[in-house]
Coordinates of C-alpha atoms in Angstrom, one line a residue:
Chain A
X1 CA 0.0 0.0 0.0
X2 CA 1.5 3.3 -1.0
X3 CA 0.3 6.1 1.3
X4 CA 0.8 9.8 0.5
X5 CA 0.8 12.7 2.8
X6 CA -0.4 15.9 1.1
X7 CA 2.6 18.2 1.6
X8 CA 1.4 21.7 0.5
X9 CA 1.5 23.1 4.1
X10 CA 1.1 21.8 7.6
X11 CA 2.5 19.2 10.0
X12 CA 3.5 16.7 7.2
X13 CA 6.6 15.4 9.0
X14 CA 4.7 14.3 12.1
X15 CA 2.2 12.3 10.0
X16 CA 5.0 10.7 8.0
X17 CA 6.7 9.5 11.2
X18 CA 3.4 8.2 12.6
X19 CA 2.8 6.3 9.4
X20 CA 6.3 4.8 9.4
X21 CA 5.6 3.4 12.9
X22 CA 2.5 1.7 11.5
X23 CA 4.7 -0.2 9.0
X24 CA 3.8 1.7 5.8
X25 CA 6.3 3.6 3.6
X26 CA 4.7 7.0 3.3
X27 CA 5.6 9.6 0.7
X28 CA 5.1 13.4 0.8
X29 CA 3.0 14.4 -2.3
X30 CA 2.7 17.8 -3.9
X31 CA 2.5 17.1 -7.7
X32 CA -0.1 15.5 -9.9
X33 CA 2.3 12.7 -10.9
X34 CA 3.0 11.8 -7.3
X35 CA -0.7 11.7 -6.4
X36 CA -1.3 9.4 -9.4
X37 CA 0.9 6.8 -7.7
X38 CA -0.6 6.6 -4.3
X39 CA -3.3 4.2 -3.0
X40 CA -4.3 6.2 0.1
X41 CA -3.8 9.7 1.3
X42 CA -3.4 11.6 4.6
X43 CA -4.5 15.3 4.8
X44 CA -2.4 16.8 7.6
X45 CA -3.1 19.5 10.1
X46 CA -2.4 23.0 8.9
X47 CA -4.4 25.9 7.6
X48 CA -7.3 24.6 5.6
X49 CA -7.7 27.8 3.5
X50 CA -4.0 27.7 2.6
X51 CA -4.0 24.0 1.6
X52 CA -7.2 24.3 -0.4
X53 CA -5.9 27.4 -2.2
X54 CA -2.5 25.8 -3.0
X55 CA -4.2 22.7 -4.3
X56 CA -6.0 24.8 -6.8
X57 CA -3.0 27.0 -7.7
X58 CA -0.9 23.9 -8.4
X59 CA -3.7 22.1 -10.4
X60 CA -4.3 19.1 -8.1
X61 CA -7.6 20.1 -6.6
X62 CA -9.8 18.4 -9.1
X63 CA -7.5 15.3 -9.1
X64 CA -7.7 14.9 -5.4
X65 CA -11.4 15.5 -5.3
X66 CA -12.0 13.0 -8.1
X67 CA -9.8 10.3 -6.5
X68 CA -11.7 10.7 -3.2
X69 CA -14.9 10.4 -5.2
X70 CA -13.6 7.2 -6.9
X71 CA -12.9 5.6 -3.5
X72 CA -9.4 6.4 -2.5
X73 CA -9.1 5.9 1.3
X74 CA -8.2 9.2 3.1
X75 CA -7.5 10.2 6.6
X76 CA -7.7 13.9 7.6
X77 CA -6.7 15.5 10.9
X78 CA -8.1 19.0 11.8
X79 CA -7.6 21.0 8.6
X80 CA -7.8 17.6 6.9
X81 CA -11.2 17.0 8.4
X82 CA -12.3 20.4 7.0
X83 CA -10.9 19.5 3.6
X84 CA -12.9 16.2 3.6
X85 CA -16.2 17.7 4.7
X86 CA -19.0 18.2 2.2
X87 CA -20.0 21.4 3.9
X88 CA -18.0 23.9 5.9
X89 CA -19.5 26.5 8.4
X90 CA -17.6 29.7 9.3
X91 CA -15.5 29.2 6.2
X92 CA -13.6 31.9 4.5
X93 CA -15.7 33.3 1.6
X94 CA -15.5 30.9 -1.3
X95 CA -13.4 28.4 0.7
X96 CA -13.4 25.0 -1.0
X97 CA -13.0 21.5 0.3
X98 CA -12.3 18.3 -1.5
X99 CA -15.4 16.8 0.0
X100 CA -16.5 13.2 0.0
X101 CA -17.4 12.8 3.6
X102 CA -21.0 13.5 4.3
X103 CA -20.5 15.9 7.3
X104 CA -21.0 19.5 8.1
X105 CA -18.0 20.8 10.0
X106 CA -17.6 24.1 11.9
X107 CA -14.2 25.7 11.6
X108 CA -12.5 26.9 14.9
X109 CA -15.6 25.7 16.7
X110 CA -13.8 25.2 20.0
X111 CA -12.5 28.8 19.8
X112 CA -9.2 30.6 19.3
X113 CA -5.7 29.4 20.3
X114 CA -6.2 30.4 24.0
X115 CA -9.1 27.8 24.0
X116 CA -6.9 25.0 22.4
X117 CA -6.8 22.0 24.8
X118 CA -5.7 18.4 25.4
X119 CA -8.0 15.8 26.9
X120 CA -8.3 12.0 27.2
X121 CA -11.3 10.8 25.2
X122 CA -13.0 7.6 24.3
X123 CA -12.4 6.4 20.7
X124 CA -14.8 3.8 19.5
X125 CA -12.4 1.3 17.7
X126 CA -13.3 -1.6 19.9
X127 CA -10.8 -0.7 22.6
X128 CA -11.9 0.7 26.0
X129 CA -8.6 2.6 26.4
X130 CA -8.9 6.4 26.1
X131 CA -6.9 8.2 23.5
X132 CA -5.0 11.4 24.4
X133 CA -6.3 14.0 22.0
X134 CA -4.8 17.5 21.2
X135 CA -7.2 20.1 19.9
X136 CA -5.7 23.2 18.3
X137 CA -8.2 25.8 17.0
X138 CA -10.1 22.7 16.3
X139 CA -13.3 22.2 14.3
X140 CA -16.2 20.0 15.3
X141 CA -18.8 18.2 13.3
X142 CA -22.3 19.6 13.5
X143 CA -24.1 17.2 11.3
X144 CA -23.4 13.7 10.0
X145 CA -25.0 12.0 7.1
X146 CA -26.4 8.4 7.2
X147 CA -23.2 6.8 5.8
X148 CA -21.1 8.4 8.6
X149 CA -20.3 6.9 12.0
X150 CA -19.2 8.9 15.0
X151 CA -16.1 7.4 16.7
X152 CA -15.5 10.1 19.3
X153 CA -17.1 13.2 20.7
X154 CA -16.4 16.0 23.1
X155 CA -19.3 17.6 24.9
X156 CA -21.6 15.8 22.4
X157 CA -19.9 17.3 19.4
X158 CA -18.4 14.6 17.1
X159 CA -14.6 15.0 16.8
X160 CA -13.8 11.7 15.0
X161 CA -16.0 10.3 12.2
X162 CA -15.7 7.7 9.5
X163 CA -17.5 6.5 6.4
X164 CA -16.4 3.3 4.7
X165 CA -13.2 4.8 3.2
X166 CA -12.8 8.1 4.9
X167 CA -11.6 8.9 8.4
X168 CA -11.4 12.4 10.0
X169 CA -10.5 13.6 13.4
X170 CA -10.6 17.2 14.6
X171 CA -7.7 16.5 17.0
X172 CA -4.0 15.7 16.2
X173 CA -2.9 12.2 17.0
X174 CA 0.3 12.9 15.1
X175 CA 1.5 15.2 17.9
X176 CA 1.2 12.7 20.8
X177 CA 3.4 9.7 19.8
X178 CA 0.4 7.4 20.2
X179 CA -0.1 5.9 16.7
X180 CA -3.4 4.2 17.4
X181 CA -5.5 6.4 15.1
X182 CA -3.0 6.1 12.2
X183 CA -2.9 2.3 12.7
X184 CA -6.7 2.3 12.7
X185 CA -6.7 4.2 9.4
X186 CA -4.2 1.8 7.8
X187 CA -5.6 -1.5 9.2
X188 CA -9.3 -0.9 9.5
X189 CA -10.1 1.7 6.9
X190 CA -7.5 1.7 4.0
X191 CA -6.5 -1.9 3.9
X192 CA -10.0 -3.4 3.8
X193 CA -11.1 -0.8 1.2
X194 CA -8.1 -1.5 -1.1
X195 CA -8.5 -5.3 -0.8
X196 CA -12.1 -5.0 -1.8
X197 CA -11.1 -3.3 -5.0
X198 CA -8.7 -6.1 -5.8
Chain B
X1 CA -12.8 14.0 31.2
X2 CA -10.6 17.0 32.0
X3 CA -9.7 19.5 29.3
X4 CA -6.4 21.3 29.9
X5 CA -5.6 24.6 28.0
X6 CA -2.3 26.4 27.6
X7 CA 0.0 23.4 27.8
X8 CA 3.4 23.4 26.1
X9 CA 2.0 20.8 23.7
X10 CA -0.9 22.9 22.4
X11 CA 1.3 26.0 22.3
X12 CA 4.1 24.3 20.3
X13 CA 1.5 22.3 18.4
X14 CA -0.1 25.5 17.1
X15 CA 3.3 26.4 15.5
X16 CA 3.6 22.9 14.0
X17 CA 0.3 23.7 12.1
X18 CA 1.9 26.8 10.5
X19 CA 4.8 24.9 9.0
X20 CA 5.4 25.4 5.3
X21 CA 3.5 28.6 5.4
X22 CA 3.9 32.3 5.2
X23 CA 2.8 34.7 8.0
X24 CA 2.3 38.3 6.8
X25 CA 2.4 41.7 8.5
X26 CA -0.8 43.6 8.0
X27 CA -1.9 47.0 9.3
X28 CA -5.7 46.9 8.6
X29 CA -8.6 44.5 7.8
X30 CA -8.2 45.1 4.0
X31 CA -4.6 44.0 4.0
X32 CA -5.5 41.0 6.2
X33 CA -8.1 39.9 3.7
X34 CA -5.5 40.2 0.9
X35 CA -3.1 38.1 2.9
X36 CA -5.7 35.4 3.6
X37 CA -6.8 35.3 0.0
X38 CA -3.2 34.9 -1.1
X39 CA -2.9 31.8 1.1
X40 CA -1.2 33.2 4.2
X41 CA -1.3 30.7 7.2
X42 CA -1.6 33.6 9.7
X43 CA -1.4 37.4 9.8
X44 CA 0.6 39.6 12.2
X45 CA -1.5 42.6 13.2
X46 CA 0.5 45.8 13.8
X47 CA 0.1 49.5 13.4
X48 CA 3.1 50.2 11.3
X49 CA 5.2 47.7 9.3
X50 CA 8.9 47.6 10.3
X51 CA 9.9 49.7 7.3
X52 CA 7.7 52.5 8.5
X53 CA 8.8 52.2 12.1
X54 CA 12.3 52.5 10.8
X55 CA 11.5 55.6 8.7
X56 CA 9.3 57.4 11.2
X57 CA 11.4 56.6 14.3
X58 CA 10.0 57.2 17.8
X59 CA 8.8 54.6 20.3
X60 CA 7.0 51.6 18.7
X61 CA 4.4 49.9 20.9
X62 CA 1.6 47.3 20.9
X63 CA -1.2 48.0 18.5
X64 CA -4.6 49.5 19.3
X65 CA -7.0 46.8 20.5
X66 CA -9.7 48.2 18.1
X67 CA -7.4 47.6 15.1
X68 CA -6.5 44.1 16.3
X69 CA -10.2 43.2 16.7
X70 CA -11.1 44.5 13.3
X71 CA -8.5 42.2 11.8
X72 CA -9.7 39.3 13.9
X73 CA -13.2 39.9 12.6
X74 CA -12.1 40.2 9.0
X75 CA -10.2 36.8 8.6
X76 CA -10.7 33.2 9.6
X77 CA -6.9 32.4 9.8
X78 CA -4.9 32.9 13.1
X79 CA -4.1 36.5 14.1
X80 CA -0.8 37.3 15.8
X81 CA 0.2 40.5 17.4
X82 CA 3.4 42.0 18.8
X83 CA 4.3 43.0 22.4
X84 CA 7.4 44.9 23.4
X85 CA 10.3 42.8 24.8
X86 CA 9.7 42.5 28.5
X87 CA 6.3 44.3 28.4
X88 CA 4.2 41.6 30.2
X89 CA 1.2 43.9 30.5
X90 CA 1.0 44.4 26.7
X91 CA 1.1 40.6 26.5
X92 CA -1.7 40.3 29.0
X93 CA -3.8 42.7 27.0
X94 CA -3.1 40.8 23.8
X95 CA -4.1 37.6 25.5
X96 CA -7.3 39.1 26.8
X97 CA -8.1 40.1 23.1
X98 CA -7.8 36.4 22.2
X99 CA -4.9 36.8 19.7
X100 CA -3.6 33.4 18.6
X101 CA 0.1 34.1 19.1
X102 CA 2.2 36.9 20.6
X103 CA 5.4 38.0 19.0
X104 CA 7.7 39.4 21.8
X105 CA 9.4 41.5 19.2
X106 CA 12.6 43.5 18.8
X107 CA 10.8 45.4 16.1
X108 CA 9.0 47.3 18.8
X109 CA 11.0 49.4 21.3
X110 CA 12.0 47.2 24.3
X111 CA 10.3 47.9 27.6
X112 CA 12.9 46.0 29.6
X113 CA 16.6 46.0 28.7
X114 CA 17.4 43.0 31.0
X115 CA 14.4 40.6 31.2
X116 CA 12.2 39.1 28.6
X117 CA 8.6 38.2 29.5
X118 CA 8.1 35.1 31.6
X119 CA 6.0 33.3 29.0
X120 CA 5.1 30.2 31.0
X121 CA 2.4 32.0 32.9
X122 CA 0.4 32.7 29.7
X123 CA -2.2 30.6 28.0
X124 CA -1.5 32.2 24.7
X125 CA 1.8 31.0 23.0
X126 CA 4.7 33.2 22.2
X127 CA 7.2 33.5 19.3
X128 CA 10.5 35.2 19.9
X129 CA 13.4 36.2 17.7
X130 CA 16.9 34.8 17.9
X131 CA 20.2 35.5 16.2
X132 CA 21.9 32.4 17.5
X133 CA 21.3 29.1 19.2
X134 CA 22.0 30.3 22.8
X135 CA 19.5 33.1 22.4
X136 CA 16.9 30.7 20.9
X137 CA 17.3 28.3 23.9
X138 CA 17.1 31.2 26.4
X139 CA 13.8 32.2 24.9
X140 CA 12.5 28.6 24.9
X141 CA 13.6 28.3 28.6
X142 CA 11.4 31.4 29.3
X143 CA 8.5 29.6 27.6
X144 CA 8.6 30.6 23.9
X145 CA 6.7 28.0 21.8
X146 CA 8.2 29.1 18.5
X147 CA 11.4 30.7 17.4
X148 CA 12.1 32.9 14.4
X149 CA 15.4 34.3 13.1
X150 CA 15.5 38.0 13.7
X151 CA 17.0 39.1 10.4
X152 CA 17.0 42.8 10.1
X153 CA 13.3 43.8 9.9
X154 CA 12.1 46.6 7.5
X155 CA 15.1 46.5 5.2
X156 CA 14.3 44.1 2.5
X157 CA 17.8 42.9 2.9
X158 CA 17.9 39.1 3.5
X159 CA 21.5 38.9 4.6
X160 CA 21.0 39.0 8.3
X161 CA 18.2 36.4 8.2
X162 CA 20.6 34.3 6.3
X163 CA 23.4 34.8 8.8
X164 CA 21.1 34.0 11.7
X165 CA 19.8 30.8 10.1
X166 CA 23.3 29.7 9.3
X167 CA 24.4 30.4 12.8
X168 CA 21.5 28.6 14.5
X169 CA 21.9 25.6 12.1
X170 CA 25.6 25.5 12.5
X171 CA 25.5 25.6 16.2
X172 CA 22.9 22.8 16.3
X173 CA 25.1 20.6 14.0
X174 CA 28.1 21.3 16.2
X175 CA 26.1 20.2 19.3
X176 CA 25.2 16.9 17.6
X177 CA 28.9 16.2 17.0
X178 CA 29.9 16.6 20.7
X179 CA 30.6 13.9 23.2
X180 CA 28.1 13.8 26.0
X181 CA 30.7 15.0 28.6
X182 CA 31.4 18.0 26.4
X183 CA 27.8 19.3 26.6
X184 CA 28.3 21.0 30.0
X185 CA 30.9 23.4 28.6
X186 CA 28.8 23.8 25.5
X187 CA 25.9 24.9 27.7
X188 CA 28.2 27.4 29.5
X189 CA 29.4 28.8 26.2
X190 CA 25.9 29.1 24.7
X191 CA 24.7 30.6 28.0
X192 CA 21.7 28.2 27.8
X193 CA 20.3 25.6 30.1
X194 CA 22.0 22.3 30.1
X195 CA 18.8 20.3 29.7
X196 CA 17.9 22.1 26.5
X197 CA 21.4 21.9 25.1
X198 CA 21.4 18.1 25.7
X199 CA 18.0 17.8 24.0
X200 CA 19.2 19.7 20.9
X201 CA 22.3 17.6 20.9
X202 CA 20.3 14.4 20.9
X203 CA 17.5 15.4 18.4
X204 CA 19.6 17.6 16.1
X205 CA 16.9 20.2 16.1
X206 CA 15.2 22.9 18.2
X207 CA 12.4 21.6 20.5
X208 CA 10.1 24.1 18.8
X209 CA 9.3 25.2 15.3
X210 CA 11.9 27.5 13.7
X211 CA 10.6 30.2 11.3
X212 CA 12.6 32.9 9.6
X213 CA 12.0 36.6 9.5
X214 CA 13.6 39.9 8.8
X215 CA 14.3 41.3 5.3
X216 CA 12.4 38.7 3.2
X217 CA 11.1 40.5 0.1
X218 CA 10.9 38.1 -2.8
X219 CA 9.7 34.5 -3.6
X220 CA 13.4 33.5 -4.0
X221 CA 14.2 35.0 -0.6
X222 CA 11.4 32.9 1.0
X223 CA 12.7 29.7 -0.8
X224 CA 16.3 30.5 0.2
X225 CA 15.2 30.6 3.9
X226 CA 13.3 27.3 3.5
X227 CA 16.3 25.7 2.0
X228 CA 18.4 26.9 5.0
X229 CA 16.1 24.7 7.2
X230 CA 13.4 27.2 8.1
X231 CA 10.0 25.6 8.9
X232 CA 8.2 28.7 7.4
X233 CA 8.5 32.4 6.7
X234 CA 7.4 35.7 8.2
X235 CA 7.2 38.5 5.7
X236 CA 6.9 41.9 7.2
X237 CA 7.3 45.0 5.1
X238 CA 8.1 43.0 1.9
X239 CA 4.5 42.5 0.8
X240 CA 2.6 45.7 1.5
X241 CA 5.6 48.0 0.7
X242 CA 5.8 46.5 -2.8
X243 CA 4.1 47.5 -6.1
X244 CA 1.5 44.6 -6.2
X245 CA 0.9 43.2 -2.8
X246 CA -1.7 40.6 -3.7
X247 CA 0.4 39.0 -6.4
X248 CA 3.6 39.2 -4.4
X249 CA 1.9 37.6 -1.4
X250 CA 0.6 34.7 -3.5
X251 CA 4.0 34.3 -5.2
X252 CA 5.8 34.1 -1.8
X253 CA 3.3 31.4 -0.6
X254 CA 3.9 29.3 -3.8
X255 CA 7.7 29.6 -3.5
X256 CA 7.5 28.6 0.2
X257 CA 5.7 25.4 -0.7
X258 CA 7.9 24.6 -3.7
X259 CA 11.1 26.0 -2.2
X260 CA 13.1 23.2 -3.8
X261 CA 11.8 23.6 -7.3
X262 CA 13.4 26.5 -9.2
X263 CA 10.9 26.3 -12.0
X264 CA 8.0 27.0 -9.7
X265 CA 10.0 29.8 -8.1
X266 CA 10.8 31.3 -11.5
X267 CA 7.1 31.2 -12.5
X268 CA 6.1 32.8 -9.2
X269 CA 8.7 35.5 -9.7
X270 CA 7.5 36.7 -13.1
X271 CA 5.9 40.1 -13.5
X272 CA 5.6 41.0 -9.8
X273 CA 6.3 44.6 -10.4
X274 CA 8.4 46.7 -8.0
X275 CA 9.8 45.0 -4.9
X276 CA 10.2 47.1 -1.7
X277 CA 13.0 49.6 -2.2
X278 CA 15.1 48.3 0.6
X279 CA 18.1 49.4 2.7
X280 CA 21.4 47.6 2.9
X281 CA 21.9 46.4 6.4
X282 CA 25.6 47.5 6.1
X283 CA 24.5 51.1 5.7
X284 CA 22.5 51.1 8.9
X285 CA 24.3 52.7 11.9
X286 CA 24.6 50.2 14.7
X287 CA 22.0 51.9 17.0
X288 CA 19.4 51.4 14.3
X289 CA 19.9 47.7 14.0
X290 CA 16.9 46.0 15.5
X291 CA 18.4 42.5 15.6
X292 CA 20.7 43.7 18.4
X293 CA 17.7 44.2 20.7
X294 CA 17.1 41.3 23.0
X295 CA 19.7 39.3 24.8

């Protein structure tokens, strides 16, 4: 399985080291030809407006949107969740997402940086262990479509959701050294989806 | 379930999210929107860009809260603001306004010529300037969650930023090459805490994100700093003191992402119009060099 991390802006390096720990060989991708070669994609934390804009400027916006629509497994953290959402609230005027995940997400829903926080939360992957979650100017999910399952919530706001092939968290597992969410993406989301295609 | 704010991890983590991006100085809501539309990852709200502070002289202070709030209302990206070195009350005011990062900045006139702000006591994170590794580690020891090279702000002359990035990088590489029993003396020479010196020696990098600032005026300048190991770029006067700010801002963002691809940088550099006029740092009399503020 060839996993790419979209490397236009954001904490690309942290996602790459988490993925290496999960036993895959990730590559940073910025160009169309690089995106052609991957089986699955991670959208990192960063500034969603910047990443969306750069994807258009460098001509890979349509390609990523289409590959997601065609079933490529994708995991997005924070900005990545916003980029996967079908609908964005409190967006910059005209802000685009790649879409594919039937959720409505509210940007900076937990507040500004002074409200950024860490917390131990339940993550519904079958384990009872809590996951240490770091929220930085984080979004939350306001509405989920029928195809979407909520895996974690804070104060009843969903903060981790998945559909069959897409996973999104509003927190940053790549910052904690706990690779459980990345492993979940590789083993429970991406691998089954790719095997089904074969 | 307990939620904890203001931890070192959320402060440093915020800077991780800015990596690979450009942070732009803006003096009003209109400029802030231009910056956001151009793909800036954050804006720095201030009353006068460094080039104007330099030209007009006088004491430079924290910006008017009204002006900061107008900028916060205008954009959805993070808004940073500057406090004077050692002026912890300006920092408290900025925190109460909900700015996303405070730059304890040598561009403003220092309020304290001995002590910097004790940054651990704040929920809001701080970025501080540094000209060398010892200075960077002293700021981190005081609680800075992000470091930037100082460069020489408001000049459009990239040579000091280059010098500071080479110096910081070189000193980190030297630490990595030392024996463990040599780190005590290294800490003494750097005038930095031993624990941080040991951490840098082991990891080969600063414990926080390292941006660059001071004199960056063109897409090629931004790319040069990225290739020197910067995690991202602050552009102060370089954008809104140029002929075509919107286009130059977008071009610098492109060049920061594709810093290692000369073709992209060439395309981004085409037809940008007039760059800021600039001042050679060598022509500045020593008392007017901002990089020498802070210790």
